[in-house]
XYZ file of N, CA and C in Angstrom:
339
model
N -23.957 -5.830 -20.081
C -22.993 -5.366 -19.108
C -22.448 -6.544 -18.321
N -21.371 -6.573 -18.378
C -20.453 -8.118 -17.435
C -20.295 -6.973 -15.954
N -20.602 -7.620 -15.048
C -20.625 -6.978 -13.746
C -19.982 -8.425 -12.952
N -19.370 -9.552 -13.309
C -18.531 -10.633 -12.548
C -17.399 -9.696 -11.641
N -17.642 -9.833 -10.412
C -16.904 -9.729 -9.233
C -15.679 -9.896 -9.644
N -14.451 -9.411 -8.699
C -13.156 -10.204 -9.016
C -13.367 -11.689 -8.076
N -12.560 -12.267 -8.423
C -12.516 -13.775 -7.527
C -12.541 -12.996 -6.089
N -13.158 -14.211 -5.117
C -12.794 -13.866 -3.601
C -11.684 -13.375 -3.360
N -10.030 -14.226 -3.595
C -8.922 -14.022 -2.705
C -8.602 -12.898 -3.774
N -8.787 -12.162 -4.510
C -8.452 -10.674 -5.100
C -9.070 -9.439 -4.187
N -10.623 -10.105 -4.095
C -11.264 -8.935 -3.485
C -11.094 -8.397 -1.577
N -10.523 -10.295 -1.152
C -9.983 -10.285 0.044
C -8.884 -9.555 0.751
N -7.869 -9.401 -0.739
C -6.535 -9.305 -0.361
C -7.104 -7.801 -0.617
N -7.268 -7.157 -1.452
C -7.913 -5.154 -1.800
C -8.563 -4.995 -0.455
N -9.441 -5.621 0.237
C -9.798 -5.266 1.475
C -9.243 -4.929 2.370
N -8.255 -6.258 2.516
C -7.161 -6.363 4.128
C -6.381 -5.085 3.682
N -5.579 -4.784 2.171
C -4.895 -3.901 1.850
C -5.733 -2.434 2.488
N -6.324 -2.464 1.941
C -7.326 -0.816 1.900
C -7.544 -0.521 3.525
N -7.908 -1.685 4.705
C -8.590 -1.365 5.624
C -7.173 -0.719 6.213
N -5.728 -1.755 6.249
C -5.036 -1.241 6.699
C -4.204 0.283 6.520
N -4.804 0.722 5.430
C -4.476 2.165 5.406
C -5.559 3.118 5.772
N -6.273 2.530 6.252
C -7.670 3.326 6.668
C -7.021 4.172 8.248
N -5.674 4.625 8.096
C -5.450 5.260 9.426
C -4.293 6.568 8.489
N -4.489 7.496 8.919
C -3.738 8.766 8.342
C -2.134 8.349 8.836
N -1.939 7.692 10.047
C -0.617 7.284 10.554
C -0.062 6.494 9.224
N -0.973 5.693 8.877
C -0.315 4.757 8.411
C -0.080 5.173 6.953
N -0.951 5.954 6.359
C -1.006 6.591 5.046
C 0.428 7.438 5.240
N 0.705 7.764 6.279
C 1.944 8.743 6.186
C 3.203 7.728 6.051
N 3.117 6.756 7.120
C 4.434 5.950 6.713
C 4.807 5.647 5.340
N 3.552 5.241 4.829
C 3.493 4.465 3.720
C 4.272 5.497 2.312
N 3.670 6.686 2.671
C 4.066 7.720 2.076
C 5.324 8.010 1.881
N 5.728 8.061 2.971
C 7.505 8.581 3.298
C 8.216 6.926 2.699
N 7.442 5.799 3.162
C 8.355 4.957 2.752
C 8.384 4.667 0.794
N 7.283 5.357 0.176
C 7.274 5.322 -1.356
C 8.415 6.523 -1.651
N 8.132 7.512 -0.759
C 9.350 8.281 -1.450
C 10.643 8.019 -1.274
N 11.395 7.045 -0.254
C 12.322 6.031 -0.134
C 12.996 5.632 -1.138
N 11.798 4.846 -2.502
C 12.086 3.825 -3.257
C 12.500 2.608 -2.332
N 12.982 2.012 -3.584
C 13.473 0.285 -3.087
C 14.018 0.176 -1.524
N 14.958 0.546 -1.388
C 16.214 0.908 -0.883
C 15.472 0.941 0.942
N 14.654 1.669 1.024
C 13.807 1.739 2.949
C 14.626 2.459 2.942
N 13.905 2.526 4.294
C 14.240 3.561 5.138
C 14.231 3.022 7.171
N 15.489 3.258 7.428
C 15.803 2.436 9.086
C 14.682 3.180 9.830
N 13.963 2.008 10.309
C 13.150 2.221 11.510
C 12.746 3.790 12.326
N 13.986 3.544 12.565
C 14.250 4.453 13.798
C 13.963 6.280 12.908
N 15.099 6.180 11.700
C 14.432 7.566 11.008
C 13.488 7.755 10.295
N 12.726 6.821 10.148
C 11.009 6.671 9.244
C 10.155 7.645 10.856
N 10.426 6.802 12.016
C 9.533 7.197 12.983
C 9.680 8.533 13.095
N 10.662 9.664 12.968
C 11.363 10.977 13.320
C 10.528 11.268 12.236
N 10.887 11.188 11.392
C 10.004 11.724 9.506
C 8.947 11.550 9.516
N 8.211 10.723 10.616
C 6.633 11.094 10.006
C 5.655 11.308 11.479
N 6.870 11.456 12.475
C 6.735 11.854 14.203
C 5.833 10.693 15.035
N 6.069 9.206 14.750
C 5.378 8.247 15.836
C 6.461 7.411 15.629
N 6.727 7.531 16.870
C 7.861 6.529 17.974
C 7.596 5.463 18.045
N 8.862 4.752 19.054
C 7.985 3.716 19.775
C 7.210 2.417 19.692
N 6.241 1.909 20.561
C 5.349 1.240 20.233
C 4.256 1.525 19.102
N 3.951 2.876 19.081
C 2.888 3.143 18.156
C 3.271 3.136 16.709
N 4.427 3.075 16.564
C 5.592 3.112 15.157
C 5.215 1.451 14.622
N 5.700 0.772 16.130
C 6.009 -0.648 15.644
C 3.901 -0.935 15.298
N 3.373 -0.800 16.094
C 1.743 -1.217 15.447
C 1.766 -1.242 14.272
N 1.880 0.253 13.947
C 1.367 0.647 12.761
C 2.157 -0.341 11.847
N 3.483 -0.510 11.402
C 3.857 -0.993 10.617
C 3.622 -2.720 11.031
N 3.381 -2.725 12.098
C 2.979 -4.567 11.983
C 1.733 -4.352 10.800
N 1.072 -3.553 11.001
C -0.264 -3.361 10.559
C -0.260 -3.647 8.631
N 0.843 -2.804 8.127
C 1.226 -2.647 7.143
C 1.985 -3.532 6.573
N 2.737 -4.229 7.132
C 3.250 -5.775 7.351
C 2.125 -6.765 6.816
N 1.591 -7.147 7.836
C 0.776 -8.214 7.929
C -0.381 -7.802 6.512
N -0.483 -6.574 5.873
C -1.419 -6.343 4.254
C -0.663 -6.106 3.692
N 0.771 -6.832 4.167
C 1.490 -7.098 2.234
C 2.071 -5.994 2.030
N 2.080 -4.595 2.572
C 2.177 -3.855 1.293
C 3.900 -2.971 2.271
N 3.701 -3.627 3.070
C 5.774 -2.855 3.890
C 6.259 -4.342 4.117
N 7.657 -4.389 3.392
C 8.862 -5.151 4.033
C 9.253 -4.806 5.007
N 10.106 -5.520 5.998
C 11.096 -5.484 7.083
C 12.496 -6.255 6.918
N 13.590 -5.864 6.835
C 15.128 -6.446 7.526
C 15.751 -5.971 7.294
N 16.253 -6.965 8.323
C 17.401 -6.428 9.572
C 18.787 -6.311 8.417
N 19.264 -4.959 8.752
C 20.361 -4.713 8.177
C 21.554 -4.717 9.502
N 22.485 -5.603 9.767
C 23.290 -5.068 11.250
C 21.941 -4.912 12.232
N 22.396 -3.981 12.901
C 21.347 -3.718 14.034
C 20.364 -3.009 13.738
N 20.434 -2.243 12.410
C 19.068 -1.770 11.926
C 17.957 -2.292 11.461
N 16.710 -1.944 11.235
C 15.424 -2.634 10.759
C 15.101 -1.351 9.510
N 15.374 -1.879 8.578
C 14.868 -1.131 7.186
C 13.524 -1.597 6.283
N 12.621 -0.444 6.085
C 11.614 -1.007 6.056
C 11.229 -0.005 4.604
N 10.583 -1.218 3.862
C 10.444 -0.745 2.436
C 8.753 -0.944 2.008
N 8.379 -0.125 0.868
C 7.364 -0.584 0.626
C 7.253 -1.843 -0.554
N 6.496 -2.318 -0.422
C 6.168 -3.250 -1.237
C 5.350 -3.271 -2.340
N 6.404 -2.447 -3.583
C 5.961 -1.791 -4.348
C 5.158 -2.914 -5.723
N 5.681 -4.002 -5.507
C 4.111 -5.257 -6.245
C 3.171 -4.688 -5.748
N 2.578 -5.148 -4.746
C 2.237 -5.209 -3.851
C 1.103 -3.297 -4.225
N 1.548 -2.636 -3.867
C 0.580 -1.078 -4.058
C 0.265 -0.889 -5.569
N 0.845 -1.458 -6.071
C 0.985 -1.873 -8.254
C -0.472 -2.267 -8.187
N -0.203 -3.768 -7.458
C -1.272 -4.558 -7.480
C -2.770 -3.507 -7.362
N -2.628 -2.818 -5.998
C -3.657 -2.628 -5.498
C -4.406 -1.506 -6.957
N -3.363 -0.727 -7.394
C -3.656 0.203 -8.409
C -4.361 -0.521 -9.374
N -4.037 -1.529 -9.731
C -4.534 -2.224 -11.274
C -5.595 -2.938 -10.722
N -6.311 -2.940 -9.589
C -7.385 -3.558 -9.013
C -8.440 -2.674 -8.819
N -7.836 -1.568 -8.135
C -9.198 -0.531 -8.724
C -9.705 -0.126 -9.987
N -8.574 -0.315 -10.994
C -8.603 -0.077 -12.497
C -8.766 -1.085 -13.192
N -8.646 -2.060 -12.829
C -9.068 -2.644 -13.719
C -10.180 -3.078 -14.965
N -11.338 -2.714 -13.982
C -12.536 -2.532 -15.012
C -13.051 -1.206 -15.392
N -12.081 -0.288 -15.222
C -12.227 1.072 -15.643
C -13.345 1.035 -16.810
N -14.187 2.010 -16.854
C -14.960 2.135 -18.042
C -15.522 0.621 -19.146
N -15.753 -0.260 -18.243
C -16.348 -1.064 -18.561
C -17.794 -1.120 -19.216
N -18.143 -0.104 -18.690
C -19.449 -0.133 -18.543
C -19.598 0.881 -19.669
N -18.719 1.520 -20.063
C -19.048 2.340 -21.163
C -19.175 1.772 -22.564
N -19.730 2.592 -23.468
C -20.385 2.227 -24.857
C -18.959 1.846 -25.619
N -18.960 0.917 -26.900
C -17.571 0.545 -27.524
C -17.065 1.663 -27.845
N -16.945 2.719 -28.245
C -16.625 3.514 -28.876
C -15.217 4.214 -27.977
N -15.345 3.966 -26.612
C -14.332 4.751 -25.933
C -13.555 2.933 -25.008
N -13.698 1.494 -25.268
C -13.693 0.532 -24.967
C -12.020 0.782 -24.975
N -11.368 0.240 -23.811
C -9.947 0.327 -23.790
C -9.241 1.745 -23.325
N -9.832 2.999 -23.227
C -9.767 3.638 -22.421
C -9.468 3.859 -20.948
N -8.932 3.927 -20.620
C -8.665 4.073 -18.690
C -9.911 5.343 -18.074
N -9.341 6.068 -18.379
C -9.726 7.593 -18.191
C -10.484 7.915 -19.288
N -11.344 9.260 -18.898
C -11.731 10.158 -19.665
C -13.185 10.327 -19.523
């Protein structure tokens, strides 16, 4: 059985990623901003769509900011804010990656099942 860790700055960056969604606020932005696509969504109507204003708007998305996984800019006077869809890819193929590793050859290359 190969049980090698991912490198540090893989397992660093899945951390900072993961902790910062460790808040239902932020799972919701994140949410509304995947159903967006590319394109964001302005500040101001992300906060209405998922009901936190304000300062507690701007936290959260510093929060989400600073783990990579939401863009910010300025369009004119708006702030459009996208997810950073590498970026949540990444995080997917990091939990999966050693999918069924550990299983016998016979099902080897499998994801699921």
């Amino acid at each position: 059985m190969n049980r090698n860790p991912p490198p540090p700055p893989a397992l660093t960056l899945a951390a900072t990623a993961f902790a910062a969604l460790g808040s239902e606020h932020r799972l919701a932005i994140l949410r509304r901003l995947v159903r967006a696509g590319p394109d964001g969504v302005p500040m101001g109507e992300l906060g209405l769509d998922v009901g936190i204003e304000g300062s507690v708007l701007t936290h959260h998305l510093k929060q989400l900011v600073s783990a990579g996984l939401v863009t910010q800019k300025r369009d004119g006077r708006r702030i459009l804010c996208s997810v950073a869809f590498g970026q949540i890819e990444g995080l997917s193929d990091f939990l999966l990656s050693q999918c069924c590793a550990d299983r016998g050859g016979h099902d080897k290359g499998t994801r699921h099942g």
